[in-house]
Short mmCIF file of C-alpha atoms and ligand atoms in Angstrom, two decimals:
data_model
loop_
_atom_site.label_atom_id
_atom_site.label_comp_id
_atom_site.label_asym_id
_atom_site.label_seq_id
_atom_site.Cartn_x
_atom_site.Cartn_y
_atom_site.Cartn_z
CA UNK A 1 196.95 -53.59 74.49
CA UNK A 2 198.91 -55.59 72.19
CA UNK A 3 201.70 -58.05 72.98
CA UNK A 4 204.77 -57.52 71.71
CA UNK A 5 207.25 -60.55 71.30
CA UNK A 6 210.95 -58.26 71.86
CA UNK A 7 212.94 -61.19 70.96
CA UNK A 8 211.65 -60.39 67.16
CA UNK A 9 212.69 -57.03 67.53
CA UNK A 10 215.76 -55.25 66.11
CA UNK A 11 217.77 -52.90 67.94
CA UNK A 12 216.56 -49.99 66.37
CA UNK A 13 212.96 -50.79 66.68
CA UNK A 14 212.96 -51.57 70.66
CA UNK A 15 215.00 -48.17 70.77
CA UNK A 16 211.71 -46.62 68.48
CA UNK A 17 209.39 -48.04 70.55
CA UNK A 18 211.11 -47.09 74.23
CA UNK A 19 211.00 -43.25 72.65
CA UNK A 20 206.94 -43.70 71.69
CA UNK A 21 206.61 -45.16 75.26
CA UNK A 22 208.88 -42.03 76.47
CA UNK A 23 206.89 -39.71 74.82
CA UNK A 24 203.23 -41.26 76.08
CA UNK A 25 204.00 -40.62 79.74
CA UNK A 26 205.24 -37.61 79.03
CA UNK A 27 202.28 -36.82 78.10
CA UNK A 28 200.15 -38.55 80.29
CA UNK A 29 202.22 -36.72 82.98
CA UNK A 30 201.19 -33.58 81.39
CA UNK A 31 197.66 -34.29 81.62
CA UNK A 32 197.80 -35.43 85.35
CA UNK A 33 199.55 -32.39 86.02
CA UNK A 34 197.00 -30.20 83.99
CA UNK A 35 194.24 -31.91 85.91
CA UNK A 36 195.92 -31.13 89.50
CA UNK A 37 196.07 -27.23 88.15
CA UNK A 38 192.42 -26.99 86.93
CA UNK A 39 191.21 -29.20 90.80
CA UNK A 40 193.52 -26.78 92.34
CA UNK A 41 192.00 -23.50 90.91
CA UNK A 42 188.60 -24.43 90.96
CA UNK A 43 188.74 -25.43 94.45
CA UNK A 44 190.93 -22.10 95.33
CA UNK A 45 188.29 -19.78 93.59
CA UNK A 46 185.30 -21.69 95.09
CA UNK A 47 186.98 -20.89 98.39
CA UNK A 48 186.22 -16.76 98.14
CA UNK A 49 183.05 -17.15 97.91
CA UNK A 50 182.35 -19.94 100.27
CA UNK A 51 183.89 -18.12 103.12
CA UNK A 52 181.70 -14.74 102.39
CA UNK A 53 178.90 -17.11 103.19
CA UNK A 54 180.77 -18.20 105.74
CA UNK A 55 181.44 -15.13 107.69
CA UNK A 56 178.03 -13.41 107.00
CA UNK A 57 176.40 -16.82 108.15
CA UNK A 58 177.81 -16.01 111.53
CA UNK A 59 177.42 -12.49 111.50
CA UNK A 60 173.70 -13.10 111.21
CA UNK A 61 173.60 -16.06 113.81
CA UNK A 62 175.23 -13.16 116.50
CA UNK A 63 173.05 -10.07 115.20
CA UNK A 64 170.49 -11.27 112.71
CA UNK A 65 167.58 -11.69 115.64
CA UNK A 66 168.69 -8.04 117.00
CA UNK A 67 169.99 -5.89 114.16
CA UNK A 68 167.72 -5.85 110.86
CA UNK A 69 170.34 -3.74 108.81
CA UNK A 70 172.57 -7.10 109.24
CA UNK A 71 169.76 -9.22 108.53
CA UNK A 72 169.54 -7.70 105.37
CA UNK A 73 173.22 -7.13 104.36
CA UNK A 74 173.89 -10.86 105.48
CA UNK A 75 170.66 -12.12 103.47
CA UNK A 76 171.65 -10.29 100.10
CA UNK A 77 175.56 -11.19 100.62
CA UNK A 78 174.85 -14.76 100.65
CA UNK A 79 171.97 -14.96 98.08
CA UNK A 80 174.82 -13.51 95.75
CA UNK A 81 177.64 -15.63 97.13
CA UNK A 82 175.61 -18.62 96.21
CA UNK A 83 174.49 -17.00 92.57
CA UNK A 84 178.22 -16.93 91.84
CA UNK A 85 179.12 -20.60 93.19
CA UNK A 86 176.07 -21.99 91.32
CA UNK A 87 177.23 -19.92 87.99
CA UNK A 88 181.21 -21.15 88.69
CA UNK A 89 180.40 -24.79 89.21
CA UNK A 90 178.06 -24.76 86.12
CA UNK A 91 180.54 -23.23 83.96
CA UNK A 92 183.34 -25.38 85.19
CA UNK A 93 181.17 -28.68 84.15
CA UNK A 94 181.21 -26.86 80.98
CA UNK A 95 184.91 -27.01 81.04
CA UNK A 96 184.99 -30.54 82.23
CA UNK A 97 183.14 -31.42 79.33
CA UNK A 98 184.53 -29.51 76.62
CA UNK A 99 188.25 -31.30 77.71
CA UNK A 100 186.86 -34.59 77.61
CA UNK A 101 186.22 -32.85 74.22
CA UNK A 102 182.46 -33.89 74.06
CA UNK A 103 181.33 -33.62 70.33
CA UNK A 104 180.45 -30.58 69.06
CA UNK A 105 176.55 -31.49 67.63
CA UNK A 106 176.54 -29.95 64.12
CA UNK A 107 173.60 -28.77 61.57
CA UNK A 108 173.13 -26.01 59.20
CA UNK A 109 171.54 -23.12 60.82
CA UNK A 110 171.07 -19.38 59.81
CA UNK A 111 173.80 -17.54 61.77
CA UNK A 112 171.93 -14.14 60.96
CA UNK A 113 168.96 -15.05 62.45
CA UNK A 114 170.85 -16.39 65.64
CA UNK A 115 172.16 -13.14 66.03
CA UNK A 116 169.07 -11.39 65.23
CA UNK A 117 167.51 -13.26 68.41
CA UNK A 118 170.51 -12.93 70.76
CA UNK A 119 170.35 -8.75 69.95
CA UNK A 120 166.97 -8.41 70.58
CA UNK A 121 166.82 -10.58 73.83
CA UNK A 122 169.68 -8.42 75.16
CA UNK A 123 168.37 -5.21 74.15
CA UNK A 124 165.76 -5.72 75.72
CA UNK A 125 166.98 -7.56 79.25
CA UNK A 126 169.97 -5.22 79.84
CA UNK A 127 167.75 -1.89 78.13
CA UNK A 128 171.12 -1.48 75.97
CA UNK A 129 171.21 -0.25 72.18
CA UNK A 130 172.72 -3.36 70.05
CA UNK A 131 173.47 -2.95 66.66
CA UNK A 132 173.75 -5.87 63.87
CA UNK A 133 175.49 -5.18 61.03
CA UNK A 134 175.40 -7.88 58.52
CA UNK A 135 174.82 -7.57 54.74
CA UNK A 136 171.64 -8.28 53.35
CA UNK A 137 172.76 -11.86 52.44
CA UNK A 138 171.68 -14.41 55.14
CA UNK A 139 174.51 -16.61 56.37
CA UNK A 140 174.35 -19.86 57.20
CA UNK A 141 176.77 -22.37 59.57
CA UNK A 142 176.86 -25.34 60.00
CA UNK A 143 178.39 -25.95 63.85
CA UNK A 144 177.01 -26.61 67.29
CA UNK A 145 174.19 -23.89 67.50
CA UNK A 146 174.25 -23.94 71.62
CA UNK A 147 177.70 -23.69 72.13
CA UNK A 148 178.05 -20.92 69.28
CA UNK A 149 174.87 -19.21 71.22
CA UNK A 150 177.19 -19.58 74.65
CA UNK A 151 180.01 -17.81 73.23
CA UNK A 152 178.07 -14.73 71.88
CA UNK A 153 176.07 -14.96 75.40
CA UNK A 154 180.03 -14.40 76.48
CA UNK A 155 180.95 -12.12 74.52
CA UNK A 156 177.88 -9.59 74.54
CA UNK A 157 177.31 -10.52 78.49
CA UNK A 158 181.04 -8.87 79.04
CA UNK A 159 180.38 -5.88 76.59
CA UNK A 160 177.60 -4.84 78.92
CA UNK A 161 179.10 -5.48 82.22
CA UNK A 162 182.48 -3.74 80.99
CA UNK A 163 181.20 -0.73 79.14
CA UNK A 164 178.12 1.64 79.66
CA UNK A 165 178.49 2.38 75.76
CA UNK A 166 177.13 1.24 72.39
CA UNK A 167 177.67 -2.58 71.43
CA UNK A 168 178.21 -3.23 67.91
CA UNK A 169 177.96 -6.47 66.38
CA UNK A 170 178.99 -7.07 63.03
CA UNK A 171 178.83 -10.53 60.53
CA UNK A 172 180.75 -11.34 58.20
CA UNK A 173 181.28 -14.02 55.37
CA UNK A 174 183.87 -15.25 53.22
CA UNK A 175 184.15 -18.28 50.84
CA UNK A 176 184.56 -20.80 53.85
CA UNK A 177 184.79 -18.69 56.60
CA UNK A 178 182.72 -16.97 58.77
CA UNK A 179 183.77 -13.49 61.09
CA UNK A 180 182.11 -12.39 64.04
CA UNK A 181 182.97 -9.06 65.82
CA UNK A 182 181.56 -7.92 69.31
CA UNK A 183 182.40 -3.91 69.52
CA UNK A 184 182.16 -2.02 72.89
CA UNK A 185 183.49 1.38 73.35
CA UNK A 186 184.73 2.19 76.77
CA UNK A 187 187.56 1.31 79.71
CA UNK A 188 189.38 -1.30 77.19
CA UNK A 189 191.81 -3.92 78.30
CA UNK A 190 195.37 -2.92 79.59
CA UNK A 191 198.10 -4.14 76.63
CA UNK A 192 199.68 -6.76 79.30
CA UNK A 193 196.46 -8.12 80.27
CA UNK A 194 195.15 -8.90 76.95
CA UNK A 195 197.24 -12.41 76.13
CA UNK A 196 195.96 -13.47 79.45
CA UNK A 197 191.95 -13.05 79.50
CA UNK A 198 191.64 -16.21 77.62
CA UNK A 199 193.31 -18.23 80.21
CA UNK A 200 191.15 -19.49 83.00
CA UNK A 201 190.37 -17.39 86.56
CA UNK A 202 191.71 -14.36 84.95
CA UNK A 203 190.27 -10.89 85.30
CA UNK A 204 192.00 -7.53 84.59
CA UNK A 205 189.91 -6.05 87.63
CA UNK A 206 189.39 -9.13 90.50
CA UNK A 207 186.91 -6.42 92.18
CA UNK A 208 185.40 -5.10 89.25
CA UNK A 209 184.54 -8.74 88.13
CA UNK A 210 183.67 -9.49 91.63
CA UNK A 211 180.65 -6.30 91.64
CA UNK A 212 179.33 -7.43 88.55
CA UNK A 213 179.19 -11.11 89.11
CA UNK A 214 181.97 -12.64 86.72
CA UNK A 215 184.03 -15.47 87.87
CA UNK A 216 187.08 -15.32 84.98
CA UNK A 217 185.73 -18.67 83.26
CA UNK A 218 183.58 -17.27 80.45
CA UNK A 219 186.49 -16.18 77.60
CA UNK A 220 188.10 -19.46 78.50
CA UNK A 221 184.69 -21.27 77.83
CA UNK A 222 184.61 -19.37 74.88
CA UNK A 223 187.72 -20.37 73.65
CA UNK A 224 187.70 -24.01 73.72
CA UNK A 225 184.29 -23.62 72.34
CA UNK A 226 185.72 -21.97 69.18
CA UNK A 227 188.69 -24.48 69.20
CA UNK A 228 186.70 -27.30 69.02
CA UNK A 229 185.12 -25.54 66.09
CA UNK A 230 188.61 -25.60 64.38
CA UNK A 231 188.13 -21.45 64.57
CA UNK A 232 189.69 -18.99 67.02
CA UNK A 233 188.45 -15.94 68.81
CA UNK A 234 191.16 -13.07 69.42
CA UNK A 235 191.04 -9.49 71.08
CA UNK A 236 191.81 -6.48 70.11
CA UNK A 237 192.05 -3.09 72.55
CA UNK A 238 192.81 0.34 73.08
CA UNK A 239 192.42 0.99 76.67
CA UNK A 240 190.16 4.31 77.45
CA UNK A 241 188.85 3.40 74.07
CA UNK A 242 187.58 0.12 72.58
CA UNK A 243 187.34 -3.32 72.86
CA UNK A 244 186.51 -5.59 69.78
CA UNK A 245 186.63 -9.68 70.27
CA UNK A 246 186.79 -11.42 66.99
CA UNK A 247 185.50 -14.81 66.49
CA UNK A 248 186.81 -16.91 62.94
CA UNK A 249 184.94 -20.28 62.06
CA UNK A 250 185.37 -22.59 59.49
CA UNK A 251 181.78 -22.38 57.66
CA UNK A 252 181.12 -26.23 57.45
P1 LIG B 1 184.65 -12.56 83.94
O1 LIG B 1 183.72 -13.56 84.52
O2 LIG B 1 185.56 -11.95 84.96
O3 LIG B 1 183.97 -11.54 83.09
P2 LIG B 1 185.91 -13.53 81.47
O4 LIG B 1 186.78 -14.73 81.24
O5 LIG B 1 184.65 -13.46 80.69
O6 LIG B 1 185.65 -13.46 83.03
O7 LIG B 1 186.78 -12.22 81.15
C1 LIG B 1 188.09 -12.11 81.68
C2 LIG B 1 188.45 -10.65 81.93
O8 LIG B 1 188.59 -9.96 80.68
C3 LIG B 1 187.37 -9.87 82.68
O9 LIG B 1 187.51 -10.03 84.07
C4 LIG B 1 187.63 -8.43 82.23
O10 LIG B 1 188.65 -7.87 83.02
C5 LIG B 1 188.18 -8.61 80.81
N1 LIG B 1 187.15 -8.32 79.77
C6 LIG B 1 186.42 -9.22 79.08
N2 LIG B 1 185.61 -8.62 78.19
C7 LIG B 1 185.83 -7.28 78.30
C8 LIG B 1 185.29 -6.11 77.64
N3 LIG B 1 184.36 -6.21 76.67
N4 LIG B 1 185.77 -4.90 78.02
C9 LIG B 1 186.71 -4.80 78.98
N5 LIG B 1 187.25 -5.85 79.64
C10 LIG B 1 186.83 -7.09 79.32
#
């Protein structure tokens, strides 16, 4: 902080300065306020879970010793309660993080090979057919390798949970750019849904999401990711058709 001697000032330039102060709470307010949403949410969406534990905790403190069926139901409802709490509370340190805008840790690695690894690890985890296409030409990046791994994790990790179909991938280069696209066919997203699956908590289907373990952070992740990248991601769908995300990256 500097002190600032007023007396020396003209009119003019006290009135300048009271608009720059103006203008810094303003947004200082903004941030408090954007900090109270994001506490408020994440505590709101831990709460779901947390009281599925809850209730099946008690169910099996009444019936476990008697009933096995409950024993088992209460067992498996709480070991995936507390999958999806440890999942949601990792991803929203990832969050945290990214706001505080923690740098992105650049070098030049071969994007087709990245993908070439991701493909064949999810091929073979989730027994799905993947296809690359990518011309023969390798490209190369230079950006945060994790965080550009997290994002396709995202992206392919929805494809399968969303679609029982083929997943595409395709890669593609111009002078300074870079294109991803992740292809699914299948359900799609619904037209008014589709500005809002970047934002965080949403899902098109709470239940759906629920079933398949998704907790509504992972576009958002994906998001600031590629904004911190100076790139964007964007989706395009025809429900009861397709989805394709598309991810655009500056190449250095
Ligand atoms: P979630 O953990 O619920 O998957 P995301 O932020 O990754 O959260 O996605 C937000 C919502 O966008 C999902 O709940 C789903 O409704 C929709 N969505 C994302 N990817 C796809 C896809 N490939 N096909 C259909 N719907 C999708």
């Amino acid at each position: 902080w500097q002190k600032i001697d007023l007396q020396r000032k003209s009119k003019d330039e006290i009135y300048e300065m009271g608009q720059s102060f103006n203008q810094m709470i303003d947004r200082l307010s903004l941030n408090f306020q954007k900090q109270r949403d994001f506490v408020s949410d994440a505590s709101h969406e831990l709460r779901t879970p947390l009281s599925i534990i809850d209730s099946y905790a008690r169910l099996l403190k009444r019936w476990g010793a008697k009933k096995p069926e409950v024993l088992e139901e209460s067992i498996e409802a709480i070991l995936t309660e507390t999958e999806r709490m440890k999942k949601m509370s990792n991803q929203l340190l990832t969050m945290a993080q990214s706001e505080e805008n923690v740098k992105c840790i650049k070098k030049f690695f071969s994007l087709t090979k990245m993908c070439e690894q991701i493909v064949h690890s999810f091929s073979l985890s989730f027994e799905r057919e993947i296809t690359l296409h990518s011309a023969d030409k390798e490209i190369w990046i230079n950006a945060d390798e994790d965080q550009l791994k997290q994002v396709l994790y995202i992206l392919l990790d929805n494809a399968v949970k969303y679609s029982e179909k083929e997943i595409h991938i395709s890669l593609e280069e111009t002078d300074d750019h870079v294109q991803i696209t992740v292809r699914n066919d299948g359900e799609g997203i619904p037209y008014e849904d589709q500005a809002h699956i970047f934002d965080r908590f949403y899902r098109v289907d709470k239940a759906r999401s629920r079933r398949t373990g998704g907790t509504g952070l992972g576009l958002s992740i994906a998001s600031q990711i590629m904004k911190q990248h100076g790139g964007n991601i964007t989706v395009e769908s025809k429900p009861k058709e397709e989805t394709v995300f598309t991810i655009q990256l500056p190449k250095k």
